[in-house]
Tab-separated table of N, CA and C in Angstrom:
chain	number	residue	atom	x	y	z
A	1	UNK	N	-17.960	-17.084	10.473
A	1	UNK	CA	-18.458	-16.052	9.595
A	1	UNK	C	-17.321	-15.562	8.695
A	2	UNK	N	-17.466	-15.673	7.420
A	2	UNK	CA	-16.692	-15.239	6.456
A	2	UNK	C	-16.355	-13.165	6.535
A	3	UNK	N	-15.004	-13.345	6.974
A	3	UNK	CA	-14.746	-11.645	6.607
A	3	UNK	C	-14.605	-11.465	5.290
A	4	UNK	N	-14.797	-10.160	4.989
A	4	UNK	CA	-14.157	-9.447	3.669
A	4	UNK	C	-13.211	-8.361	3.685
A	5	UNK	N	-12.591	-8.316	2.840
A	5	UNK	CA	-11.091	-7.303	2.590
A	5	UNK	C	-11.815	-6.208	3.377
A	6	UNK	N	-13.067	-5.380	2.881
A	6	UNK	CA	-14.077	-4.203	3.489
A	6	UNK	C	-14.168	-4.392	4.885
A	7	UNK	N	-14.230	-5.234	5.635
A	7	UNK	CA	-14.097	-5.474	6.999
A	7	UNK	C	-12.849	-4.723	7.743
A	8	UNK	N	-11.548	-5.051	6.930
A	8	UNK	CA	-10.851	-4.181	7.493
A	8	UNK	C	-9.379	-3.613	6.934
A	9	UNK	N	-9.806	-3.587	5.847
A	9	UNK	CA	-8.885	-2.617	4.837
A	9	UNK	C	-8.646	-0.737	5.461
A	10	UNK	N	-7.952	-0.225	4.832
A	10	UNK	CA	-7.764	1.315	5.001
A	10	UNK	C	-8.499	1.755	3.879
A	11	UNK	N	-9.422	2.447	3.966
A	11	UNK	CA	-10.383	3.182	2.949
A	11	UNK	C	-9.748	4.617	2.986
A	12	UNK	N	-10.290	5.127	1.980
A	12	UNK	CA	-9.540	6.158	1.112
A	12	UNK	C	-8.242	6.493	1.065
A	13	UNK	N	-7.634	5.288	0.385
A	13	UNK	CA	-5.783	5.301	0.617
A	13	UNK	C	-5.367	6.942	-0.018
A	14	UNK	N	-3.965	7.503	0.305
A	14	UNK	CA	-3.472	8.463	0.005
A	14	UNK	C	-3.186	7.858	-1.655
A	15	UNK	N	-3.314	9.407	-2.123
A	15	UNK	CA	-2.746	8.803	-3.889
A	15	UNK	C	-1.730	9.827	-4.397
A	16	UNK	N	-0.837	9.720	-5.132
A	16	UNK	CA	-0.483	10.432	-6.090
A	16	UNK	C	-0.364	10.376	-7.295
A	17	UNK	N	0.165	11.634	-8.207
A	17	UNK	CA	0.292	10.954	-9.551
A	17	UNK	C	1.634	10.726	-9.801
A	18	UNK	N	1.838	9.982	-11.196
A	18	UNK	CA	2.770	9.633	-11.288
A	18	UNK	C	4.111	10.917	-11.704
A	19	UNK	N	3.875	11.724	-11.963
A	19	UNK	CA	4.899	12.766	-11.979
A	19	UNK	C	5.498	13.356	-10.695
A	20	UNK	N	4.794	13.052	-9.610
A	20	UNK	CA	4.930	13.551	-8.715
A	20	UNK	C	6.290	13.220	-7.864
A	21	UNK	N	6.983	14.083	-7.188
A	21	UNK	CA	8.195	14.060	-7.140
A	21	UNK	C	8.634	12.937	-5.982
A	22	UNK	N	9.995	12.395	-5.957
A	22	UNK	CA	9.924	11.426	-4.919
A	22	UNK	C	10.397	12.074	-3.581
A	23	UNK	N	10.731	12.976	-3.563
A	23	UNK	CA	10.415	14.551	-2.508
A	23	UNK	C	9.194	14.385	-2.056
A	24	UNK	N	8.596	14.569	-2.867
A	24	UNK	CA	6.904	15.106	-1.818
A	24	UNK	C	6.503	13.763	-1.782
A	25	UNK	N	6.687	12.628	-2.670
A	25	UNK	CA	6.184	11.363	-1.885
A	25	UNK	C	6.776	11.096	0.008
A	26	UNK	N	7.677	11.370	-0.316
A	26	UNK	CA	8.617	10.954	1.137
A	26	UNK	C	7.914	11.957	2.330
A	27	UNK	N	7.785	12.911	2.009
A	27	UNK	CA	6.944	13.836	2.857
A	27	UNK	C	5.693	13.853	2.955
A	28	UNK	N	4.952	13.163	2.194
A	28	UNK	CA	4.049	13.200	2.162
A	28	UNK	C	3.447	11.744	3.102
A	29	UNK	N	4.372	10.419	2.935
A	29	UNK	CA	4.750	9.322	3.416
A	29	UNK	C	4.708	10.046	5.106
A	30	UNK	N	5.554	10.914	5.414
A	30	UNK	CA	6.432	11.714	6.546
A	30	UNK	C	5.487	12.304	7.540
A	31	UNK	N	4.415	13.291	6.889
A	31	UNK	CA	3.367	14.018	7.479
A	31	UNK	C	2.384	12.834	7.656
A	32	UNK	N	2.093	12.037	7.038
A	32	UNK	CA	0.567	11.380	7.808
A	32	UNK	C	0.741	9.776	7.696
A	33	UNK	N	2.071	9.493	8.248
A	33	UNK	CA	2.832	8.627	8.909
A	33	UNK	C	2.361	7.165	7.978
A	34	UNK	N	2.559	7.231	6.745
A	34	UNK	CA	2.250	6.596	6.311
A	34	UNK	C	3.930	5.679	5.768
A	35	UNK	N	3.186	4.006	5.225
A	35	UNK	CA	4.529	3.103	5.018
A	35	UNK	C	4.420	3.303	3.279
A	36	UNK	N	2.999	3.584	2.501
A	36	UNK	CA	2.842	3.168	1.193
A	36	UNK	C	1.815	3.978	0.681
A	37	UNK	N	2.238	4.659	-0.678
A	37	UNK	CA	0.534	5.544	-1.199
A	37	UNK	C	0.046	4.759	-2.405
A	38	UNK	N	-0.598	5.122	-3.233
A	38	UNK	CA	-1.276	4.491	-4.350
A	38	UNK	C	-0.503	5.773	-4.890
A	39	UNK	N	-0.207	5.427	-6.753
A	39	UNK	CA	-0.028	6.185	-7.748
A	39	UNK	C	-1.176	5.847	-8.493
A	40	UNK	N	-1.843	7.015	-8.547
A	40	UNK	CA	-2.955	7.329	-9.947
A	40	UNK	C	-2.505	8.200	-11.254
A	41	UNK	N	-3.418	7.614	-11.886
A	41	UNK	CA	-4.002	8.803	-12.850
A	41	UNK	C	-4.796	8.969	-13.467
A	42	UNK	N	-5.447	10.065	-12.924
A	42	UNK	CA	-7.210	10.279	-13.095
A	42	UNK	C	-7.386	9.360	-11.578
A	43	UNK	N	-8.338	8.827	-12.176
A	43	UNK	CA	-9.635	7.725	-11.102
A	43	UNK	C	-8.279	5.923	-11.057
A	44	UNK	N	-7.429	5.789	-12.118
A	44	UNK	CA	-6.899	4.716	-12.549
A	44	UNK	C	-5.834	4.300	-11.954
A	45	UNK	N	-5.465	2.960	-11.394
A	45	UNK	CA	-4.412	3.257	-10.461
A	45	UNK	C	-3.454	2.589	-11.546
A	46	UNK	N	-2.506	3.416	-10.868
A	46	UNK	CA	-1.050	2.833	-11.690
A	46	UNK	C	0.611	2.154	-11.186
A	47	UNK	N	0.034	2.261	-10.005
A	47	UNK	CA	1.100	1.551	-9.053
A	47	UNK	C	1.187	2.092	-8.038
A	48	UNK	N	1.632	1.337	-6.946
A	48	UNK	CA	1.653	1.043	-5.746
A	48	UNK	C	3.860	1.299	-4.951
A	49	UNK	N	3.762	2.636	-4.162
A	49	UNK	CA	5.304	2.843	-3.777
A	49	UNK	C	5.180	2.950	-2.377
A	50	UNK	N	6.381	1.950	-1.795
A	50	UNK	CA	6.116	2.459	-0.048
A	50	UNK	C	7.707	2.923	-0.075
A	51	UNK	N	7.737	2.967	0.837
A	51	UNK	CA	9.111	3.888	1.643
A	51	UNK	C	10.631	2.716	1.120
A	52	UNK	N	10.143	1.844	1.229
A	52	UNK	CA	11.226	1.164	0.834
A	52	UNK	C	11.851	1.287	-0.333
A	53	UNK	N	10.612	1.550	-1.574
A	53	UNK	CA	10.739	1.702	-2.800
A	53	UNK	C	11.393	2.431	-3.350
A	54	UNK	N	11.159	3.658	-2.278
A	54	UNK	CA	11.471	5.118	-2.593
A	54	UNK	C	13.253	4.762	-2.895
A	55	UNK	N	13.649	4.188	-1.394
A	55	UNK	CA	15.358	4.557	-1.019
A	55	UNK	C	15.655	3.401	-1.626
A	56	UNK	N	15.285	2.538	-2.160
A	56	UNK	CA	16.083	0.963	-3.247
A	56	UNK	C	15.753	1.252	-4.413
A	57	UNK	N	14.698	1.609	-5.126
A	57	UNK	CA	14.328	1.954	-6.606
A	57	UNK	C	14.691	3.841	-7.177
A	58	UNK	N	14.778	4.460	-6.059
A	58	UNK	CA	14.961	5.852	-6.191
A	58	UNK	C	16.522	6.417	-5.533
A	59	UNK	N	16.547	6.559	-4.589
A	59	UNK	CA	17.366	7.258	-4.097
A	59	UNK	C	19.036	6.337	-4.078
A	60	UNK	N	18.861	5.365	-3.973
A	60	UNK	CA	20.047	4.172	-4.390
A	60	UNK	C	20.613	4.097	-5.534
A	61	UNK	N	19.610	4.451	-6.464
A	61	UNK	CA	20.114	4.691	-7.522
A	61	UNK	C	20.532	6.491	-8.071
A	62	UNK	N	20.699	7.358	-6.981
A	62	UNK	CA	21.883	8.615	-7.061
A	62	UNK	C	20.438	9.554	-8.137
A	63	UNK	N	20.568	10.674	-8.369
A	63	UNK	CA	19.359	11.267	-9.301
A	63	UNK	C	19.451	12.580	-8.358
A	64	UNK	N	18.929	13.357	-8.366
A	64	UNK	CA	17.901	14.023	-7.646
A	64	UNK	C	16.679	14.023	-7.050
A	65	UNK	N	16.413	13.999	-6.033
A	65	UNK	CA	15.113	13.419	-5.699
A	65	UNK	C	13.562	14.161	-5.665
A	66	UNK	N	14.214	15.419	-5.744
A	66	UNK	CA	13.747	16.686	-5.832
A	66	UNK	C	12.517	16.628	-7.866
A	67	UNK	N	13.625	15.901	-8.384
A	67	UNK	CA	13.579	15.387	-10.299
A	67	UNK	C	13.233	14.739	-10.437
A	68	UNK	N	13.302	13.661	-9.736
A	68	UNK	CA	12.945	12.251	-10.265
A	68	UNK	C	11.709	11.929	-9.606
A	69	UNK	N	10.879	11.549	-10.637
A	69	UNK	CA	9.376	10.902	-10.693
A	69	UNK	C	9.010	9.547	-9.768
A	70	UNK	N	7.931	9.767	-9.055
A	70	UNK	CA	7.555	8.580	-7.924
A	70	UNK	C	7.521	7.252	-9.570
A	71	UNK	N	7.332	7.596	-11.192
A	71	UNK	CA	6.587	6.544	-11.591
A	71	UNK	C	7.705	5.121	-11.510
A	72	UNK	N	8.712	5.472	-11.581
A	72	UNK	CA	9.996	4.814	-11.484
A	72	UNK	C	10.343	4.000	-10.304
A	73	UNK	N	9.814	4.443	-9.318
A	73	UNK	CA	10.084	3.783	-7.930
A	73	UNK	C	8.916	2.656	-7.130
A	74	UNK	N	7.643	2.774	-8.228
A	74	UNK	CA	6.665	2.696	-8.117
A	74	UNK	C	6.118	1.068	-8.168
A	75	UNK	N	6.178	0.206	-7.745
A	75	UNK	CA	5.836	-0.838	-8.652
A	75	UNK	C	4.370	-1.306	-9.368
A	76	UNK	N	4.271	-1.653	-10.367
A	76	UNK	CA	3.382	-1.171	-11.566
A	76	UNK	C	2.593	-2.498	-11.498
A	77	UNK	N	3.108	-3.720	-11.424
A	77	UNK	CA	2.532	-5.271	-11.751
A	77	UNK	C	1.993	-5.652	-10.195
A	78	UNK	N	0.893	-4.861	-10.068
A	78	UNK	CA	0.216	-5.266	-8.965
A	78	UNK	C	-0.857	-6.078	-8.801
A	79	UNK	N	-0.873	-6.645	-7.956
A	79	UNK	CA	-1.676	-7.662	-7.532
A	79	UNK	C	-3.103	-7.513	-6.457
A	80	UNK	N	-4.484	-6.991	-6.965
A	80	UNK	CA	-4.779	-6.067	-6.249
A	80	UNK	C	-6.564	-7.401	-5.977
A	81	UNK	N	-7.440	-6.704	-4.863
A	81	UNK	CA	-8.595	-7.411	-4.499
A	81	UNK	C	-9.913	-6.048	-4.271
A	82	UNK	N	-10.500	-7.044	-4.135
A	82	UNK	CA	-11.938	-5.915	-4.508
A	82	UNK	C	-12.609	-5.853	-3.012
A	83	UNK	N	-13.221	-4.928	-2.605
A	83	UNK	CA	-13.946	-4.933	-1.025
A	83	UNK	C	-14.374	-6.075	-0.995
A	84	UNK	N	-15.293	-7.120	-1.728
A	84	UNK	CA	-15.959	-8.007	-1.332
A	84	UNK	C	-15.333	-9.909	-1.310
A	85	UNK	N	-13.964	-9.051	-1.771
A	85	UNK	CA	-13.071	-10.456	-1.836
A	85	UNK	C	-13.089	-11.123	-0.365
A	86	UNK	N	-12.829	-12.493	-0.270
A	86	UNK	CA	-12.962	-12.851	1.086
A	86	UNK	C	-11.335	-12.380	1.719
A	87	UNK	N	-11.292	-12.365	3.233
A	87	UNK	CA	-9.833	-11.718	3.690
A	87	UNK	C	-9.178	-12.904	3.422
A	88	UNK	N	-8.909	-14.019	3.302
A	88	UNK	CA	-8.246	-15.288	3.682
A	88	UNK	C	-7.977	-15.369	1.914
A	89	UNK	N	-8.626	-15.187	0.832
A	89	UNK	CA	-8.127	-14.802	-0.375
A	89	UNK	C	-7.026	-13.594	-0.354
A	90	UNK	N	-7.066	-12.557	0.232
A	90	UNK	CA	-6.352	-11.521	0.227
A	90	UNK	C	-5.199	-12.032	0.876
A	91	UNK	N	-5.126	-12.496	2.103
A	91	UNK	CA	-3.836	-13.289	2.840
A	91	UNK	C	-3.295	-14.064	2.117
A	92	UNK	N	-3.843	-15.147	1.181
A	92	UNK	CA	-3.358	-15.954	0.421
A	92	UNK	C	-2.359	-15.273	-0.798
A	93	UNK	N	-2.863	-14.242	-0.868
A	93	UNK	CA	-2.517	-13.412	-1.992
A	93	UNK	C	-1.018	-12.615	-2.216
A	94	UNK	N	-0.936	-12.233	-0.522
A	94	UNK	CA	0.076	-11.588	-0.041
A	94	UNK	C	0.906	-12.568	0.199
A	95	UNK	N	0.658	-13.837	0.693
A	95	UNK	CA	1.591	-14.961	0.607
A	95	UNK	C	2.387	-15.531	-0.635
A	96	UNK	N	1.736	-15.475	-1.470
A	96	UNK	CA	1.739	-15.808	-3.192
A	96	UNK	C	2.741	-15.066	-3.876
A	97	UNK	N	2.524	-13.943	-3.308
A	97	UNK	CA	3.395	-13.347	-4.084
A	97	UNK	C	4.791	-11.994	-3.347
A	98	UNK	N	4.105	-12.858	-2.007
A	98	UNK	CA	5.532	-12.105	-0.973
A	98	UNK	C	4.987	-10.623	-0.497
A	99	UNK	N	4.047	-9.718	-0.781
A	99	UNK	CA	3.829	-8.752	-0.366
A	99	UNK	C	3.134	-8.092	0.320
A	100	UNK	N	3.736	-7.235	0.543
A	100	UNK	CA	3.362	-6.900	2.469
A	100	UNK	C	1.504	-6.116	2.460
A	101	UNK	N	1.319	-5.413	1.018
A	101	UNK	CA	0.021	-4.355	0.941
A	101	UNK	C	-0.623	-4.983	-0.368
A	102	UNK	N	-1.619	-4.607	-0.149
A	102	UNK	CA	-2.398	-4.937	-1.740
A	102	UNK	C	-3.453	-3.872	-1.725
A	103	UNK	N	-3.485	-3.548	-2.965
A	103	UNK	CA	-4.305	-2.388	-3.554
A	103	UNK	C	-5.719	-2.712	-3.353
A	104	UNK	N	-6.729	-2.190	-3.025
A	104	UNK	CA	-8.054	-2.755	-2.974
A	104	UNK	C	-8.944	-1.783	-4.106
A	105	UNK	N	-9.515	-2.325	-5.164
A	105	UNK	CA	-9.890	-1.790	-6.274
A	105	UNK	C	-11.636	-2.221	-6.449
A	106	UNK	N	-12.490	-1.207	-6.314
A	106	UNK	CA	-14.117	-1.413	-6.919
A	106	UNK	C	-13.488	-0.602	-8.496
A	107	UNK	N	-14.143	-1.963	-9.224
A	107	UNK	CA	-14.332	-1.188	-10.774
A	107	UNK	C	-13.019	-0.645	-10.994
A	108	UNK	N	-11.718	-1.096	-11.346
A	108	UNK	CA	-10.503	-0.330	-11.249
A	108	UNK	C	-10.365	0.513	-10.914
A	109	UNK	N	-11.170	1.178	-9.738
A	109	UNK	CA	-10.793	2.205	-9.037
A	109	UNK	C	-10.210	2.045	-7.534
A	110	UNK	N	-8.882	2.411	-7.520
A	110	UNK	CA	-8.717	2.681	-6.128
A	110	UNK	C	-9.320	2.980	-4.635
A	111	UNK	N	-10.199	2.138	-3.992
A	111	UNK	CA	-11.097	2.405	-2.772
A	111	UNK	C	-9.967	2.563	-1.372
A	112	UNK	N	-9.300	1.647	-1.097
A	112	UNK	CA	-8.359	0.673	-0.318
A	112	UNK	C	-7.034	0.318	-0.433
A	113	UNK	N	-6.402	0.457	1.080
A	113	UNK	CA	-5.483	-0.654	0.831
A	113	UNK	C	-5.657	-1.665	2.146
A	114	UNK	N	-4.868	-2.959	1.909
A	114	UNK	CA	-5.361	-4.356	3.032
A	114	UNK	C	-3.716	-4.010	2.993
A	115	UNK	N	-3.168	-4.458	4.673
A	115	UNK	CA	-1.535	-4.507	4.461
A	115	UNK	C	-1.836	-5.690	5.604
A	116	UNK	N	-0.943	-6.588	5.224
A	116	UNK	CA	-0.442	-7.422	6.558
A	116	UNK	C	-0.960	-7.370	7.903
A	117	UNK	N	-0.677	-6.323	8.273
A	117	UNK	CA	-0.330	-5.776	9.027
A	117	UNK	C	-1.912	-5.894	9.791
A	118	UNK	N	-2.988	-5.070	8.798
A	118	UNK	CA	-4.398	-5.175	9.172
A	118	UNK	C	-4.784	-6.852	9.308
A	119	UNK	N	-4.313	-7.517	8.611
A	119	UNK	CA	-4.479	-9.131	8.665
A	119	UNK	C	-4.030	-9.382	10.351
A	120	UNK	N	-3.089	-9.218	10.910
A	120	UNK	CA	-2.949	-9.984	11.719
A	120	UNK	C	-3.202	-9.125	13.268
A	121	UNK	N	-3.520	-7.911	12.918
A	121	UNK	CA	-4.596	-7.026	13.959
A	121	UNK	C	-5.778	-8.112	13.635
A	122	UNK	N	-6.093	-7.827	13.349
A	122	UNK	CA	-7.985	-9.162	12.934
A	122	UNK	C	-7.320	-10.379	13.530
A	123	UNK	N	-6.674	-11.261	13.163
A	123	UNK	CA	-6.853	-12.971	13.021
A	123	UNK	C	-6.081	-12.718	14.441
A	124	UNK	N	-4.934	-12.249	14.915
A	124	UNK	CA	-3.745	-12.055	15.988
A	124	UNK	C	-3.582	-11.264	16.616
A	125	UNK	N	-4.241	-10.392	17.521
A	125	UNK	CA	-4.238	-9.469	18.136
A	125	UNK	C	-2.779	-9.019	19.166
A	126	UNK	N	-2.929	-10.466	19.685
A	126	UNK	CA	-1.435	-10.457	20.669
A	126	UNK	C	-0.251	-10.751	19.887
A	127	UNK	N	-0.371	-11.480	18.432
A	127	UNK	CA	1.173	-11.410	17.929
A	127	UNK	C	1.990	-10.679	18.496
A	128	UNK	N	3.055	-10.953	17.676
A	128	UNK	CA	4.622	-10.253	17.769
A	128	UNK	C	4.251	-9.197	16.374
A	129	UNK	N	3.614	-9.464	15.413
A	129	UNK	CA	3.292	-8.580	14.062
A	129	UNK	C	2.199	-7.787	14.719
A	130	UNK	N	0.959	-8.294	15.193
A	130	UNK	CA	0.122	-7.607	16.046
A	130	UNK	C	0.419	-6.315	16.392
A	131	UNK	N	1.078	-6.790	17.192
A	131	UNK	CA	1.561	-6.027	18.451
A	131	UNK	C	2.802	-4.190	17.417
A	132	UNK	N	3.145	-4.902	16.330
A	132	UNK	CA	4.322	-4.218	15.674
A	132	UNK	C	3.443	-3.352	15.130
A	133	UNK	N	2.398	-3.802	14.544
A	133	UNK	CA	1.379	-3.426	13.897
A	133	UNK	C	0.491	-1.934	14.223
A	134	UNK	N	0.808	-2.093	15.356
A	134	UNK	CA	-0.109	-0.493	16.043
A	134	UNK	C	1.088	0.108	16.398
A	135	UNK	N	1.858	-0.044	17.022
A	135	UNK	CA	2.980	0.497	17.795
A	135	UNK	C	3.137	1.742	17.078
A	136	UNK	N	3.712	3.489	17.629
A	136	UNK	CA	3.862	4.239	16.865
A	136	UNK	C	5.775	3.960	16.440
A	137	UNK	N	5.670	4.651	15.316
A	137	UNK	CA	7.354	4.510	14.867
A	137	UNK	C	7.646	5.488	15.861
A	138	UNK	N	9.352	4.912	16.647
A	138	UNK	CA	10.100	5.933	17.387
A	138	UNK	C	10.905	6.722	16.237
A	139	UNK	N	10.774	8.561	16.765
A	139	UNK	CA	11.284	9.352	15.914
A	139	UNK	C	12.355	10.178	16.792
């Protein structure tokens, strides 16, 4: 039986806009233990920033963090799938082009995100990614 991205994507991803500070992204990342949010504006997405982004595209490069805008840290040339895409297109996808999340978009709107991570909970339950996959982060 053919899955779809909707099978087991994260529905109603966190969003921000793009002015929004890379302060409250990180905290915001911080409070609801998240790796990656969507950047909107309006209904429109405009890129995609996870935690990594933040401290290699933002904070590595010295600024204030408090000043400086998530749009910068953000990456913009995304590569995104629709609920009804098949999952094994979406895997292919993340393979293609090396990345770990993909935006899930009805009608260029932001619904979703699919990460890895949900891929190999579904196909791999017992992996070694599996397994990494639920685990809570030690704090």
């Amino acid at each position: 039986m053919t899955q779809h991205v909707s099978d087991i994507m994260t529905s109603a991803p966190v969003t921000v806009e793009p002015q929004t500070s890379v302060t409250a992204v990180a905290r915001i990342m911080r409070d609801r233990d998240l790796g990656a949010v969507l950047v909107t504006e309006g209904d429109e997405l405009r890129g995609l920033v996870t935690d990594r982004d933040l401290v290699v595209r933002s904070l590595a490069e010295g600024g204030d963090p408090e000043q400086t805008t998530v749009v910068g840290a953000c990456s913009d040339d995304l590569v995104t799938v629709t609920p009804e895409d098949d999952l094994d297109r979406a895997i292919e996808l993340m393979r293609e082009h090396a990345v770990r999340r993909i935006p899930v978009v009805d009608h260029g709107h932001p619904v979703g995100i699919i990460s890895l991570g949900d891929a190999a909970m579904e196909r791999d339950p017992g992996s070694a990614l599996g397994d990494i996959s639920v685990a809570r982060p030690n704090t």
